[in-house]
Amino acid sequence: MQVRRVLSNLFNLCPSAKSCIEVEVEEIEQVIRTLGLQNKRARALQRLSHEYLYGSWTHVTQLHGVGKYVGDAYAIFCTGEWRNVTPTDKELLPYWNFLWSIM
């Protein structure tokens, strides 16, 4: 799958948020070019990485480009706060329902 290959190459180039802001934006653009909108996406990745490292955010949805899906996924998979969200995404919802079923 194209996205998996791009992600693999992107994480090879930028294995951390710090490395993402240190690499030239053109290098990120080249890696993600096949996905389209590479200029916008590359700059968004660098902005997100910078805010993640140096911003005064208290919730992941305060970071640039992070919306409901990522906020819900973060609560479900990273913080254990899955009871505090109600996902609407078709991929997150079955797992969220499963978590409720084993309670």
mmCIF file of N, CA and C in Angstrom:
data_model
loop_
_atom_site.group_PDB
_atom_site.id
_atom_site.type_symbol
_atom_site.label_atom_id
_atom_site.label_comp_id
_atom_site.label_asym_id
_atom_site.label_seq_id
_atom_site.Cartn_x
_atom_site.Cartn_y
_atom_site.Cartn_z
ATOM 1 N N MET A 1 0.844 -1.184 0.000
ATOM 2 C CA MET A 1 0.000 0.000 0.000
ATOM 3 C C MET A 1 0.890 1.248 0.000
ATOM 4 N N GLN A 2 0.501 2.216 -0.774
ATOM 5 C CA GLN A 2 1.291 3.438 -0.957
ATOM 6 C C GLN A 2 1.514 4.196 0.343
ATOM 7 N N VAL A 3 0.478 4.326 1.153
ATOM 8 C CA VAL A 3 0.592 5.097 2.391
ATOM 9 C C VAL A 3 1.591 4.442 3.338
ATOM 10 N N ARG A 4 1.574 3.125 3.428
ATOM 11 C CA ARG A 4 2.524 2.433 4.317
ATOM 12 C C ARG A 4 3.965 2.673 3.893
ATOM 13 N N ARG A 5 4.202 2.637 2.594
ATOM 14 C CA ARG A 5 5.559 2.880 2.092
ATOM 15 C C ARG A 5 5.986 4.314 2.412
ATOM 16 N N VAL A 6 5.069 5.258 2.206
ATOM 17 C CA VAL A 6 5.370 6.661 2.509
ATOM 18 C C VAL A 6 5.647 6.826 3.999
ATOM 19 N N LEU A 7 4.818 6.227 4.846
ATOM 20 C CA LEU A 7 5.038 6.324 6.296
ATOM 21 C C LEU A 7 6.381 5.743 6.695
ATOM 22 N N SER A 8 6.712 4.601 6.125
ATOM 23 C CA SER A 8 8.005 3.984 6.426
ATOM 24 C C SER A 8 9.153 4.916 6.043
ATOM 25 N N ASN A 9 9.082 5.477 4.858
ATOM 26 C CA ASN A 9 10.124 6.404 4.407
ATOM 27 C C ASN A 9 10.154 7.677 5.247
ATOM 28 N N LEU A 10 8.974 8.164 5.622
ATOM 29 C CA LEU A 10 8.908 9.373 6.445
ATOM 30 C C LEU A 10 9.531 9.129 7.818
ATOM 31 N N PHE A 11 9.211 7.990 8.432
ATOM 32 C CA PHE A 11 9.783 7.699 9.752
ATOM 33 C C PHE A 11 11.276 7.388 9.681
ATOM 34 N N ASN A 12 11.747 6.917 8.539
ATOM 35 C CA ASN A 12 13.193 6.764 8.367
ATOM 36 C C ASN A 12 13.867 8.133 8.313
ATOM 37 N N LEU A 13 13.224 9.072 7.643
ATOM 38 C CA LEU A 13 13.758 10.433 7.542
ATOM 39 C C LEU A 13 13.595 11.187 8.857
ATOM 40 N N CYS A 14 12.451 11.040 9.473
ATOM 41 C CA CYS A 14 12.104 11.784 10.691
ATOM 42 C C CYS A 14 11.636 10.813 11.776
ATOM 43 N N PRO A 15 12.557 10.181 12.472
ATOM 44 C CA PRO A 15 12.149 9.223 13.504
ATOM 45 C C PRO A 15 11.614 9.872 14.780
ATOM 46 N N SER A 16 11.697 11.185 14.872
ATOM 47 C CA SER A 16 11.217 11.881 16.069
ATOM 48 C C SER A 16 10.695 13.261 15.675
ATOM 49 N N ALA A 17 9.961 13.873 16.584
ATOM 50 C CA ALA A 17 9.469 15.229 16.337
ATOM 51 C C ALA A 17 10.641 16.195 16.169
ATOM 52 N N LYS A 18 11.679 15.996 16.963
ATOM 53 C CA LYS A 18 12.854 16.871 16.877
ATOM 54 C C LYS A 18 13.508 16.769 15.497
ATOM 55 N N SER A 19 13.652 15.552 15.007
ATOM 56 C CA SER A 19 14.266 15.394 13.687
ATOM 57 C C SER A 19 13.374 15.972 12.589
ATOM 58 N N CYS A 20 12.066 15.952 12.793
ATOM 59 C CA CYS A 20 11.140 16.498 11.796
ATOM 60 C C CYS A 20 11.310 18.007 11.642
ATOM 61 N N ILE A 21 11.584 18.699 12.728
ATOM 62 C CA ILE A 21 11.757 20.152 12.601
ATOM 63 C C ILE A 21 13.174 20.523 12.176
ATOM 64 N N GLU A 22 14.103 19.580 12.294
ATOM 65 C CA GLU A 22 15.486 19.862 11.904
ATOM 66 C C GLU A 22 15.760 19.589 10.428
ATOM 67 N N VAL A 23 15.002 18.686 9.828
ATOM 68 C CA VAL A 23 15.216 18.344 8.426
ATOM 69 C C VAL A 23 14.638 19.451 7.535
ATOM 70 N N GLU A 24 15.199 19.620 6.364
ATOM 71 C CA GLU A 24 14.687 20.617 5.421
ATOM 72 C C GLU A 24 13.285 20.216 4.969
ATOM 73 N N VAL A 25 12.391 21.182 4.892
ATOM 74 C CA VAL A 25 11.009 20.912 4.507
ATOM 75 C C VAL A 25 10.944 20.255 3.129
ATOM 76 N N GLU A 26 11.873 20.589 2.258
ATOM 77 C CA GLU A 26 11.891 20.000 0.916
ATOM 78 C C GLU A 26 12.139 18.492 0.958
ATOM 79 N N GLU A 27 12.888 18.033 1.953
ATOM 80 C CA GLU A 27 13.120 16.590 2.081
ATOM 81 C C GLU A 27 11.829 15.865 2.457
ATOM 82 N N ILE A 28 11.060 16.467 3.339
ATOM 83 C CA ILE A 28 9.769 15.880 3.708
ATOM 84 C C ILE A 28 8.839 15.896 2.500
ATOM 85 N N GLU A 29 8.820 17.010 1.785
ATOM 86 C CA GLU A 29 7.978 17.118 0.592
ATOM 87 C C GLU A 29 8.285 15.999 -0.397
ATOM 88 N N GLN A 30 9.558 15.716 -0.599
ATOM 89 C CA GLN A 30 9.954 14.673 -1.548
ATOM 90 C C GLN A 30 9.434 13.306 -1.112
ATOM 91 N N VAL A 31 9.513 13.022 0.172
ATOM 92 C CA VAL A 31 9.079 11.720 0.686
ATOM 93 C C VAL A 31 7.569 11.545 0.563
ATOM 94 N N ILE A 32 6.803 12.607 0.773
ATOM 95 C CA ILE A 32 5.338 12.483 0.781
ATOM 96 C C ILE A 32 4.687 12.925 -0.535
ATOM 97 N N ARG A 33 5.486 13.231 -1.519
ATOM 98 C CA ARG A 33 4.990 13.758 -2.801
ATOM 99 C C ARG A 33 3.875 12.904 -3.405
ATOM 100 N N THR A 34 3.989 11.584 -3.349
ATOM 101 C CA THR A 34 2.999 10.713 -3.993
ATOM 102 C C THR A 34 1.620 10.812 -3.349
ATOM 103 N N LEU A 35 1.536 11.368 -2.144
ATOM 104 C CA LEU A 35 0.242 11.529 -1.476
ATOM 105 C C LEU A 35 -0.480 12.796 -1.917
ATOM 106 N N GLY A 36 0.250 13.697 -2.569
ATOM 107 C CA GLY A 36 -0.332 14.969 -2.987
ATOM 108 C C GLY A 36 -0.286 15.994 -1.866
ATOM 109 N N LEU A 37 -0.478 17.234 -2.225
ATOM 110 C CA LEU A 37 -0.460 18.355 -1.275
ATOM 111 C C LEU A 37 0.798 18.355 -0.409
ATOM 112 N N GLN A 38 1.908 17.925 -0.995
ATOM 113 C CA GLN A 38 3.136 17.749 -0.218
ATOM 114 C C GLN A 38 3.651 19.034 0.424
ATOM 115 N N ASN A 39 3.486 20.176 -0.236
ATOM 116 C CA ASN A 39 3.971 21.432 0.354
ATOM 117 C C ASN A 39 3.218 21.746 1.643
ATOM 118 N N LYS A 40 1.901 21.679 1.567
ATOM 119 C CA LYS A 40 1.060 21.970 2.729
ATOM 120 C C LYS A 40 1.286 20.941 3.839
ATOM 121 N N ARG A 41 1.327 19.675 3.467
ATOM 122 C CA ARG A 41 1.480 18.610 4.465
ATOM 123 C C ARG A 41 2.848 18.648 5.143
ATOM 124 N N ALA A 42 3.886 18.914 4.388
ATOM 125 C CA ALA A 42 5.229 18.962 4.969
ATOM 126 C C ALA A 42 5.334 20.087 5.996
ATOM 127 N N ARG A 43 4.801 21.233 5.658
ATOM 128 C CA ARG A 43 4.833 22.361 6.600
ATOM 129 C C ARG A 43 3.959 22.082 7.823
ATOM 130 N N ALA A 44 2.830 21.417 7.593
ATOM 131 C CA ALA A 44 1.948 21.063 8.712
ATOM 132 C C ALA A 44 2.637 20.074 9.654
ATOM 133 N N LEU A 45 3.375 19.118 9.096
ATOM 134 C CA LEU A 45 4.112 18.164 9.937
ATOM 135 C C LEU A 45 5.165 18.875 10.782
ATOM 136 N N GLN A 46 5.863 19.820 10.172
ATOM 137 C CA GLN A 46 6.870 20.553 10.931
ATOM 138 C C GLN A 46 6.227 21.429 12.000
ATOM 139 N N ARG A 47 5.121 22.051 11.684
ATOM 140 C CA ARG A 47 4.431 22.888 12.682
ATOM 141 C C ARG A 47 3.921 22.028 13.837
ATOM 142 N N LEU A 48 3.295 20.906 13.516
ATOM 143 C CA LEU A 48 2.813 19.983 14.541
ATOM 144 C C LEU A 48 3.965 19.527 15.433
ATOM 145 N N SER A 49 5.075 19.157 14.832
ATOM 146 C CA SER A 49 6.235 18.699 15.595
ATOM 147 C C SER A 49 6.769 19.791 16.509
ATOM 148 N N HIS A 50 6.833 21.007 16.000
ATOM 149 C CA HIS A 50 7.317 22.132 16.807
ATOM 150 C C HIS A 50 6.382 22.394 17.983
ATOM 151 N N GLU A 51 5.076 22.416 17.725
ATOM 152 C CA GLU A 51 4.108 22.646 18.805
ATOM 153 C C GLU A 51 4.149 21.513 19.830
ATOM 154 N N TYR A 52 4.313 20.287 19.349
ATOM 155 C CA TYR A 52 4.385 19.134 20.247
ATOM 156 C C TYR A 52 5.564 19.279 21.216
ATOM 157 N N LEU A 53 6.700 19.688 20.686
ATOM 158 C CA LEU A 53 7.906 19.803 21.511
ATOM 159 C C LEU A 53 7.941 21.061 22.374
ATOM 160 N N TYR A 54 7.508 22.176 21.824
ATOM 161 C CA TYR A 54 7.744 23.454 22.491
ATOM 162 C C TYR A 54 6.481 24.232 22.868
ATOM 163 N N GLY A 55 5.337 23.736 22.481
ATOM 164 C CA GLY A 55 4.091 24.431 22.775
ATOM 165 C C GLY A 55 3.627 24.191 24.201
ATOM 166 N N SER A 56 2.658 24.961 24.615
ATOM 167 C CA SER A 56 2.125 24.830 25.976
ATOM 168 C C SER A 56 0.769 24.129 25.950
ATOM 169 N N TRP A 57 0.656 23.126 25.103
ATOM 170 C CA TRP A 57 -0.604 22.406 24.962
ATOM 171 C C TRP A 57 -0.839 21.486 26.159
ATOM 172 N N THR A 58 -2.107 21.285 26.457
ATOM 173 C CA THR A 58 -2.473 20.376 27.546
ATOM 174 C C THR A 58 -3.313 19.209 27.046
ATOM 175 N N HIS A 59 -3.830 19.324 25.826
ATOM 176 C CA HIS A 59 -4.584 18.227 25.221
ATOM 177 C C HIS A 59 -4.169 18.119 23.763
ATOM 178 N N VAL A 60 -4.049 16.915 23.288
ATOM 179 C CA VAL A 60 -3.537 16.669 21.942
ATOM 180 C C VAL A 60 -4.313 17.423 20.863
ATOM 181 N N THR A 61 -5.595 17.666 21.061
ATOM 182 C CA THR A 61 -6.380 18.376 20.046
ATOM 183 C C THR A 61 -6.026 19.858 19.938
ATOM 184 N N GLN A 62 -5.197 20.355 20.822
ATOM 185 C CA GLN A 62 -4.732 21.739 20.723
ATOM 186 C C GLN A 62 -3.579 21.877 19.731
ATOM 187 N N LEU A 63 -3.031 20.757 19.286
ATOM 188 C CA LEU A 63 -1.931 20.786 18.331
ATOM 189 C C LEU A 63 -2.454 21.018 16.916
ATOM 190 N N HIS A 64 -1.655 21.695 16.115
ATOM 191 C CA HIS A 64 -2.024 22.022 14.740
ATOM 192 C C HIS A 64 -2.354 20.757 13.943
ATOM 193 N N GLY A 65 -3.518 20.768 13.315
ATOM 194 C CA GLY A 65 -3.897 19.672 12.437
ATOM 195 C C GLY A 65 -4.517 18.471 13.118
ATOM 196 N N VAL A 66 -4.673 18.534 14.428
ATOM 197 C CA VAL A 66 -5.238 17.404 15.166
ATOM 198 C C VAL A 66 -6.719 17.665 15.407
ATOM 199 N N GLY A 67 -7.534 16.740 14.941
ATOM 200 C CA GLY A 67 -8.975 16.884 15.095
ATOM 201 C C GLY A 67 -9.576 15.780 15.936
ATOM 202 N N LYS A 68 -10.854 15.556 15.755
ATOM 203 C CA LYS A 68 -11.605 14.598 16.562
ATOM 204 C C LYS A 68 -11.050 13.180 16.442
ATOM 205 N N TYR A 69 -10.763 12.731 15.227
ATOM 206 C CA TYR A 69 -10.278 11.361 15.055
ATOM 207 C C TYR A 69 -9.010 11.110 15.871
ATOM 208 N N VAL A 70 -8.031 11.964 15.724
ATOM 209 C CA VAL A 70 -6.773 11.782 16.454
ATOM 210 C C VAL A 70 -6.995 11.946 17.952
ATOM 211 N N GLY A 71 -7.824 12.899 18.336
ATOM 212 C CA GLY A 71 -8.133 13.073 19.754
ATOM 213 C C GLY A 71 -8.763 11.830 20.348
ATOM 214 N N ASP A 72 -9.721 11.250 19.622
ATOM 215 C CA ASP A 72 -10.361 10.021 20.092
ATOM 216 C C ASP A 72 -9.369 8.860 20.129
ATOM 217 N N ALA A 73 -8.581 8.707 19.073
ATOM 218 C CA ALA A 73 -7.595 7.626 19.020
ATOM 219 C C ALA A 73 -6.577 7.768 20.148
ATOM 220 N N TYR A 74 -6.147 8.978 20.408
ATOM 221 C CA TYR A 74 -5.186 9.236 21.486
ATOM 222 C C TYR A 74 -5.783 8.843 22.837
ATOM 223 N N ALA A 75 -7.038 9.188 23.050
ATOM 224 C CA ALA A 75 -7.708 8.833 24.308
ATOM 225 C C ALA A 75 -7.868 7.323 24.435
ATOM 226 N N ILE A 76 -8.200 6.664 23.345
ATOM 227 C CA ILE A 76 -8.439 5.221 23.377
ATOM 228 C C ILE A 76 -7.141 4.441 23.535
ATOM 229 N N PHE A 77 -6.136 4.759 22.748
ATOM 230 C CA PHE A 77 -4.929 3.938 22.686
ATOM 231 C C PHE A 77 -3.761 4.431 23.531
ATOM 232 N N CYS A 78 -3.732 5.714 23.865
ATOM 233 C CA CYS A 78 -2.543 6.262 24.528
ATOM 234 C C CYS A 78 -2.754 6.639 25.987
ATOM 235 N N THR A 79 -3.887 7.179 26.313
ATOM 236 C CA THR A 79 -4.067 7.689 27.675
ATOM 237 C C THR A 79 -4.983 6.837 28.530
ATOM 238 N N GLY A 80 -5.671 5.886 27.912
ATOM 239 C CA GLY A 80 -6.608 5.064 28.669
ATOM 240 C C GLY A 80 -7.883 5.799 29.043
ATOM 241 N N GLU A 81 -8.112 6.941 28.443
ATOM 242 C CA GLU A 81 -9.306 7.740 28.747
ATOM 243 C C GLU A 81 -10.427 7.466 27.742
ATOM 244 N N TRP A 82 -10.518 6.241 27.271
ATOM 245 C CA TRP A 82 -11.491 5.885 26.240
ATOM 246 C C TRP A 82 -12.935 6.074 26.691
ATOM 247 N N ARG A 83 -13.171 6.030 27.999
ATOM 248 C CA ARG A 83 -14.538 6.227 28.508
ATOM 249 C C ARG A 83 -15.010 7.675 28.331
ATOM 250 N N ASN A 84 -14.078 8.587 28.131
ATOM 251 C CA ASN A 84 -14.408 10.011 28.038
ATOM 252 C C ASN A 84 -14.641 10.495 26.613
ATOM 253 N N VAL A 85 -14.588 9.584 25.641
ATOM 254 C CA VAL A 85 -14.820 9.969 24.249
ATOM 255 C C VAL A 85 -15.921 9.096 23.655
ATOM 256 N N THR A 86 -16.519 9.591 22.591
ATOM 257 C CA THR A 86 -17.483 8.816 21.822
ATOM 258 C C THR A 86 -17.069 8.920 20.358
ATOM 259 N N PRO A 87 -16.281 7.958 19.890
ATOM 260 C CA PRO A 87 -15.793 8.048 18.515
ATOM 261 C C PRO A 87 -16.916 7.848 17.504
ATOM 262 N N THR A 88 -16.769 8.496 16.372
ATOM 263 C CA THR A 88 -17.709 8.311 15.269
ATOM 264 C C THR A 88 -17.020 7.670 14.072
ATOM 265 N N ASP A 89 -15.711 7.529 14.132
ATOM 266 C CA ASP A 89 -14.956 6.924 13.046
ATOM 267 C C ASP A 89 -15.278 5.434 12.944
ATOM 268 N N LYS A 90 -15.451 4.946 11.727
ATOM 269 C CA LYS A 90 -15.857 3.558 11.515
ATOM 270 C C LYS A 90 -14.788 2.551 11.935
ATOM 271 N N GLU A 91 -13.548 2.961 12.037
ATOM 272 C CA GLU A 91 -12.488 2.057 12.476
ATOM 273 C C GLU A 91 -12.309 2.090 13.995
ATOM 274 N N LEU A 92 -12.486 3.231 14.603
ATOM 275 C CA LEU A 92 -12.341 3.350 16.057
ATOM 276 C C LEU A 92 -13.547 2.797 16.810
ATOM 277 N N LEU A 93 -14.721 2.978 16.251
ATOM 278 C CA LEU A 93 -15.958 2.615 16.939
ATOM 279 C C LEU A 93 -16.037 1.141 17.340
ATOM 280 N N PRO A 94 -15.702 0.182 16.479
ATOM 281 C CA PRO A 94 -15.771 -1.219 16.904
ATOM 282 C C PRO A 94 -14.850 -1.539 18.087
ATOM 283 N N TYR A 95 -13.655 -0.982 18.091
ATOM 284 C CA TYR A 95 -12.744 -1.246 19.205
ATOM 285 C C TYR A 95 -13.257 -0.596 20.483
ATOM 286 N N TRP A 96 -13.772 0.614 20.368
ATOM 287 C CA TRP A 96 -14.351 1.313 21.518
ATOM 288 C C TRP A 96 -15.520 0.513 22.080
ATOM 289 N N ASN A 97 -16.386 0.002 21.189
ATOM 290 C CA ASN A 97 -17.505 -0.837 21.630
ATOM 291 C C ASN A 97 -17.004 -2.110 22.308
ATOM 292 N N PHE A 98 -15.930 -2.686 21.780
ATOM 293 C CA PHE A 98 -15.335 -3.867 22.398
ATOM 294 C C PHE A 98 -14.870 -3.554 23.820
ATOM 295 N N LEU A 99 -14.219 -2.425 23.995
ATOM 296 C CA LEU A 99 -13.760 -2.051 25.341
ATOM 297 C C LEU A 99 -14.928 -1.973 26.310
ATOM 298 N N TRP A 100 -16.024 -1.378 25.866
ATOM 299 C CA TRP A 100 -17.204 -1.300 26.731
ATOM 300 C C TRP A 100 -17.764 -2.690 27.025
ATOM 301 N N SER A 101 -17.675 -3.600 26.058
ATOM 302 C CA SER A 101 -18.256 -4.936 26.236
ATOM 303 C C SER A 101 -17.512 -5.776 27.264
ATOM 304 N N ILE A 102 -16.259 -5.466 27.505
ATOM 305 C CA ILE A 102 -15.491 -6.266 28.473
ATOM 306 C C ILE A 102 -15.426 -5.615 29.847
ATOM 307 N N MET A 103 -16.144 -4.532 30.009
ATOM 308 C CA MET A 103 -16.177 -3.857 31.313
ATOM 309 C C MET A 103 -17.152 -4.539 32.240
#
